[in-house]
CSV table of C-alpha atoms in Angstrom, one decimal:
chain,number,residue,atom,x,y,z
A,1,MET,CA,53.6,119.7,34.1
A,2,ASN,CA,54.2,120.3,37.8
A,3,PHE,CA,52.7,117.3,39.7
A,4,PHE,CA,51.7,119.3,42.8
A,5,SER,CA,50.1,122.2,40.9
A,6,GLU,CA,48.2,119.8,38.8
A,7,LEU,CA,47.1,117.8,41.8
A,8,LYS,CA,45.9,120.9,43.6
A,9,LYS,CA,44.0,121.9,40.5
A,10,ARG,CA,42.3,118.5,40.4
A,11,SER,CA,41.3,118.5,44.0
A,12,LYS,CA,42.1,121.3,46.5
A,13,SER,CA,40.5,119.5,49.4
A,14,LEU,CA,42.4,116.2,49.0
A,15,PHE,CA,45.6,118.1,48.2
A,16,TRP,CA,45.5,120.1,51.4
A,17,ALA,CA,44.3,117.1,53.4
A,18,GLY,CA,47.4,115.3,52.1
A,19,MET,CA,49.6,118.2,53.0
A,20,LEU,CA,48.2,118.2,56.5
A,21,ASN,CA,49.3,114.5,56.9
A,22,LEU,CA,52.7,115.4,55.5
A,23,THR,CA,53.0,118.1,58.1
A,24,ALA,CA,51.9,115.7,60.8
A,25,PHE,CA,54.7,113.3,59.7
A,26,ALA,CA,57.3,116.1,60.1
A,27,VAL,CA,56.0,117.0,63.6
A,28,LEU,CA,55.9,113.3,64.6
A,29,LEU,CA,59.3,112.6,63.3
A,30,ALA,CA,60.7,115.5,65.4
A,31,LEU,CA,58.9,114.1,68.5
A,32,SER,CA,60.4,110.7,67.9
A,33,PHE,CA,63.9,112.1,68.6
A,34,PHE,CA,62.9,113.4,72.0
A,35,ASP,CA,60.5,110.6,73.1
A,36,ASP,CA,62.0,107.2,73.6
A,37,ARG,CA,58.8,105.4,74.8
A,38,LEU,CA,58.1,102.1,73.1
A,39,VAL,CA,54.9,100.4,72.0
A,40,SER,CA,55.2,96.8,70.7
A,41,GLY,CA,58.9,97.2,70.6
A,42,ALA,CA,58.9,100.3,68.4
A,43,ASN,CA,59.1,104.0,69.1
A,44,VAL,CA,55.7,105.3,70.1
A,45,TRP,CA,55.5,107.7,67.2
A,46,HIS,CA,56.5,105.3,64.4
A,47,LYS,CA,53.0,104.0,63.8
A,48,PRO,CA,51.3,107.5,63.4
A,49,MET,CA,54.3,108.5,61.2
A,50,LYS,CA,53.7,105.5,58.9
A,51,PHE,CA,50.0,106.2,58.7
A,52,SER,CA,50.7,109.9,58.0
A,53,ILE,CA,52.7,109.0,54.9
A,54,SER,CA,50.3,106.3,53.8
A,55,ILE,CA,47.3,108.5,54.2
A,56,CYS,CA,49.0,111.4,52.4
A,57,VAL,CA,49.8,109.1,49.4
A,58,PHE,CA,46.2,107.7,49.4
A,59,LEU,CA,44.6,111.1,49.5
A,60,TRP,CA,46.7,112.5,46.7
A,61,THR,CA,46.1,109.4,44.6
A,62,MET,CA,42.3,109.7,45.0
A,63,GLY,CA,42.5,113.4,44.3
A,64,TRP,CA,44.2,112.5,41.0
A,65,TYR,CA,41.8,109.7,40.0
A,66,LEU,CA,38.5,111.3,41.1
A,67,ASP,CA,39.1,114.1,38.6
A,68,TYR,CA,38.3,111.6,35.9
A,69,LEU,CA,34.8,111.1,37.1
A,70,PRO,CA,32.1,113.5,35.7
A,71,GLN,CA,29.6,113.0,38.5
A,72,ILE,CA,30.6,116.2,40.4
A,73,ARG,CA,28.2,115.9,43.3
A,74,LYS,CA,28.9,112.2,43.9
A,75,VAL,CA,32.6,112.9,43.7
A,76,GLN,CA,32.3,115.7,46.2
A,77,LYS,CA,30.6,113.4,48.6
A,78,ILE,CA,33.3,110.8,48.2
A,79,LYS,CA,36.0,113.4,48.9
A,80,ILE,CA,34.4,114.7,52.0
A,81,THR,CA,33.7,111.3,53.4
A,82,ILE,CA,37.3,110.1,52.7
A,83,ILE,CA,38.7,113.1,54.4
A,84,LEU,CA,36.5,112.8,57.5
A,85,ALA,CA,37.1,109.1,57.9
A,86,LEU,CA,40.9,109.4,57.7
A,87,VAL,CA,41.0,112.5,59.9
A,88,LEU,CA,39.1,110.5,62.5
A,89,GLU,CA,41.5,107.5,62.2
A,90,GLN,CA,44.5,109.8,62.5
A,91,ILE,CA,43.1,111.5,65.6
A,92,VAL,CA,42.7,108.1,67.3
A,93,ILE,CA,46.2,106.8,66.2
A,94,ILE,CA,48.0,110.0,67.2
A,95,GLY,CA,46.0,110.4,70.4
A,96,GLN,CA,46.7,106.8,71.5
A,97,ALA,CA,50.4,107.2,70.7
A,98,ALA,CA,50.5,110.3,72.9
A,99,ARG,CA,49.0,108.2,75.7
A,100,GLY,CA,51.6,105.5,75.1
A,101,GLN,CA,48.8,103.1,74.1
A,102,LEU,CA,48.3,100.7,71.2
A,103,SER,CA,45.8,102.1,68.7
A,104,HIS,CA,45.0,98.8,66.9
A,105,PHE,CA,43.8,95.6,68.5
A,106,ASN,CA,43.7,97.3,71.9
A,107,ILE,CA,40.7,96.0,73.9
A,108,SER,CA,42.4,96.4,77.3
A,109,THR,CA,39.7,98.8,78.5
A,110,ILE,CA,36.2,99.8,77.3
A,111,GLY,CA,37.6,103.2,76.1
A,112,ASN,CA,40.5,101.6,74.1
A,113,ALA,CA,38.1,99.0,72.6
A,114,PHE,CA,35.7,101.8,71.6
A,115,LEU,CA,38.5,103.8,69.8
A,116,PHE,CA,39.7,100.6,68.1
A,117,GLN,CA,36.1,100.0,66.8
A,118,LEU,CA,35.8,103.6,65.7
A,119,MET,CA,38.9,103.2,63.6
A,120,GLY,CA,37.5,100.1,62.1
A,121,ILE,CA,34.3,101.9,61.1
A,122,ALA,CA,36.3,104.7,59.5
A,123,ILE,CA,38.3,102.3,57.4
A,124,VAL,CA,35.2,100.4,56.3
A,125,VAL,CA,33.6,103.7,55.2
A,126,ASN,CA,36.8,104.7,53.4
A,127,THR,CA,36.8,101.3,51.5
A,128,VAL,CA,33.2,101.8,50.5
A,129,MET,CA,34.1,105.2,49.0
A,130,VAL,CA,36.8,103.6,46.9
A,131,LEU,CA,34.3,100.9,45.8
A,132,TRP,CA,31.9,103.7,44.9
A,133,ALA,CA,34.6,105.4,42.8
A,134,LEU,CA,35.3,102.1,41.1
A,135,LEU,CA,31.7,101.8,40.1
A,136,LEU,CA,31.5,105.4,38.9
A,137,LEU,CA,34.6,104.8,36.7
A,138,ARG,CA,32.9,102.1,34.7
A,139,PRO,CA,31.0,104.3,32.2
A,140,VAL,CA,33.9,106.8,31.8
A,141,GLU,CA,35.0,106.6,28.1
A,142,ASN,CA,37.5,109.4,27.7
A,143,LEU,CA,40.5,107.5,29.1
A,144,PRO,CA,42.8,105.1,27.3
A,145,LEU,CA,41.4,101.6,27.8
A,146,SER,CA,44.7,100.2,29.2
A,147,TYR,CA,44.9,103.0,31.7
A,148,LYS,CA,41.3,102.7,32.7
A,149,ARG,CA,41.8,98.9,33.3
A,150,GLY,CA,44.9,99.8,35.4
A,151,LEU,CA,42.8,102.1,37.5
A,152,GLN,CA,40.0,99.5,37.9
A,153,ILE,CA,42.4,96.6,38.8
A,154,GLY,CA,44.3,98.8,41.2
A,155,MET,CA,41.1,99.9,43.0
A,156,PHE,CA,39.8,96.3,43.1
A,157,ILE,CA,43.0,94.9,44.7
A,158,PHE,CA,43.1,97.9,47.1
A,159,ILE,CA,39.5,96.9,48.2
A,160,LEU,CA,40.5,93.3,48.7
A,161,ALA,CA,43.6,94.4,50.7
A,162,SER,CA,41.5,96.6,52.9
A,163,LEU,CA,39.3,93.6,53.7
A,164,GLU,CA,42.4,91.7,54.8
A,165,GLY,CA,42.2,94.0,57.8
A,166,PHE,CA,39.4,91.8,59.2
A,167,MET,CA,42.0,88.9,59.4
A,168,MET,CA,44.1,91.1,61.7
A,169,VAL,CA,41.1,92.1,63.7
A,170,GLY,CA,40.1,88.4,64.1
A,171,ASN,CA,43.6,87.6,65.2
A,172,LEU,CA,43.8,90.7,67.4
A,173,GLY,CA,47.2,91.3,66.0
A,174,HIS,CA,49.2,91.3,62.8
A,175,THR,CA,51.8,88.6,63.7
A,176,ILE,CA,51.2,84.9,63.1
A,177,GLY,CA,53.2,82.5,65.2
A,178,ALA,CA,54.2,85.0,68.0
A,179,PRO,CA,52.8,88.0,69.8
A,180,ASP,CA,53.1,91.4,68.1
A,181,GLY,CA,56.3,93.3,68.8
A,182,GLN,CA,58.8,90.9,67.4
A,183,GLU,CA,62.1,92.0,65.8
A,184,GLY,CA,61.3,93.7,62.5
A,185,ILE,CA,62.8,95.7,59.7
A,186,PHE,CA,63.6,99.3,60.2
A,187,PHE,CA,60.7,101.7,60.6
A,188,LEU,CA,58.1,99.4,58.9
A,189,ASN,CA,58.7,96.9,61.7
A,190,TRP,CA,57.5,93.9,59.7
A,191,ALA,CA,58.4,90.8,61.6
A,192,LYS,CA,61.5,89.0,60.3
A,193,ALA,CA,61.1,85.6,61.7
A,194,TYR,CA,57.3,85.2,61.9
A,195,GLY,CA,54.3,85.7,59.7
A,196,ASP,CA,53.2,89.3,59.4
A,197,LEU,CA,49.8,90.1,57.8
A,198,ARG,CA,50.8,93.7,57.3
A,199,ILE,CA,53.1,92.8,54.3
A,200,ALA,CA,50.3,91.6,52.1
A,201,HIS,CA,48.2,94.4,53.3
A,202,PHE,CA,50.8,96.9,52.3
A,203,PHE,CA,51.4,95.5,48.8
A,204,GLY,CA,47.7,95.1,48.2
A,205,LEU,CA,46.8,98.7,49.2
A,206,HIS,CA,49.6,100.1,47.0
A,207,ALA,CA,48.2,98.4,44.0
A,208,LEU,CA,46.2,101.6,43.8
A,209,GLN,CA,49.3,103.4,42.7
A,210,VAL,CA,51.5,100.7,41.1
A,211,ILE,CA,49.2,99.2,38.6
A,212,PRO,CA,47.9,102.5,37.1
A,213,LEU,CA,51.4,103.8,36.9
A,214,PHE,CA,52.5,100.6,35.0
A,215,ALA,CA,49.5,101.0,32.7
A,216,TRP,CA,50.3,104.7,31.9
A,217,PHE,CA,54.1,104.5,31.7
A,218,VAL,CA,54.9,101.0,30.6
A,219,ALA,CA,51.9,99.3,28.9
A,220,ARG,CA,51.1,102.4,26.8
A,221,GLY,CA,47.9,101.0,25.2
A,222,LYS,CA,48.6,97.3,25.6
A,223,VAL,CA,45.6,96.2,27.6
A,224,ASN,CA,46.9,92.6,27.8
A,225,TRP,CA,50.0,93.8,29.5
A,226,VAL,CA,47.9,95.5,32.2
A,227,TYR,CA,45.9,92.3,32.8
A,228,GLY,CA,49.1,90.3,33.0
A,229,PHE,CA,50.8,92.7,35.3
A,230,GLY,CA,47.7,93.0,37.5
A,231,LEU,CA,47.5,89.2,37.7
A,232,VAL,CA,51.2,88.9,38.7
A,233,TYR,CA,50.8,91.6,41.3
A,234,PHE,CA,47.7,89.9,42.7
A,235,VAL,CA,49.5,86.5,42.9
A,236,PHE,CA,52.5,88.1,44.6
A,237,SER,CA,50.3,89.8,47.2
A,238,SER,CA,48.4,86.6,47.7
A,239,LEU,CA,51.6,84.6,48.2
A,240,THR,CA,52.8,87.1,50.9
A,241,LEU,CA,49.4,86.6,52.6
A,242,TRP,CA,49.6,82.8,52.4
A,243,ASN,CA,53.2,82.9,53.7
A,244,ALA,CA,52.2,85.1,56.6
A,245,LEU,CA,49.2,82.9,57.5
A,246,ALA,CA,51.6,79.9,57.6
A,247,GLY,CA,53.6,81.8,60.2
A,248,ASN,CA,56.7,82.1,58.1
A,249,GLY,CA,59.1,85.0,57.9
A,250,ILE,CA,59.4,86.3,54.3
A,251,TRP,CA,62.5,85.9,52.3
A,252,PHE,CA,63.2,89.5,51.4
A,253,LEU,CA,63.3,90.6,55.0
A,254,GLY,CA,66.5,88.6,55.7
């Protein structure tokens, strides 16, 4: 089975929305070679590039999962809302990068603060859509139980990780123990020597892919394996959050 043809069959709208973000990544990557402006110590186009990849993966993931839900009208509403919310977020992020401005945590002017709040609303709406999908998945009976549990656990951890964003908003930054813009690892720019809330956020969000993949390819019908792996994954994500809140650099960043 060709993954992309199957994905397109499952959801044309989310497939093409993902392709749009993939195209945006290519364009932004090209721009980064000709524009040496920095924002928080990183190339001005790095953040929109990262979000383009992340949003593409998320859209394709949801396109795959939503096909399992029989409630066609509700699923269509979820798809449209997700696309609109994330298009809005990308417009703000790319637009602010073009201006050489921070997109997140930027309250330096009324306009910047408004755009920051607009992104926050978009993410909250997107998270609610994932919660709605999680609730609609509950009565579905035509999936292997271990895989269904993997989907549910992955979505649940994703929602918790999305809510971690409020910690960053409250801190008006993602770095604990220093201002944002510290030396970080290549491209991701996670701080090496200080706490960085983005690390736990990253791992929590990608539970949406990792745990269902484990359930499908590894657990193969063993529900307890899925519960165990989900627990280990959740504990690991929580420890990275605790470590960041303590202001500590994380061991695997060197």
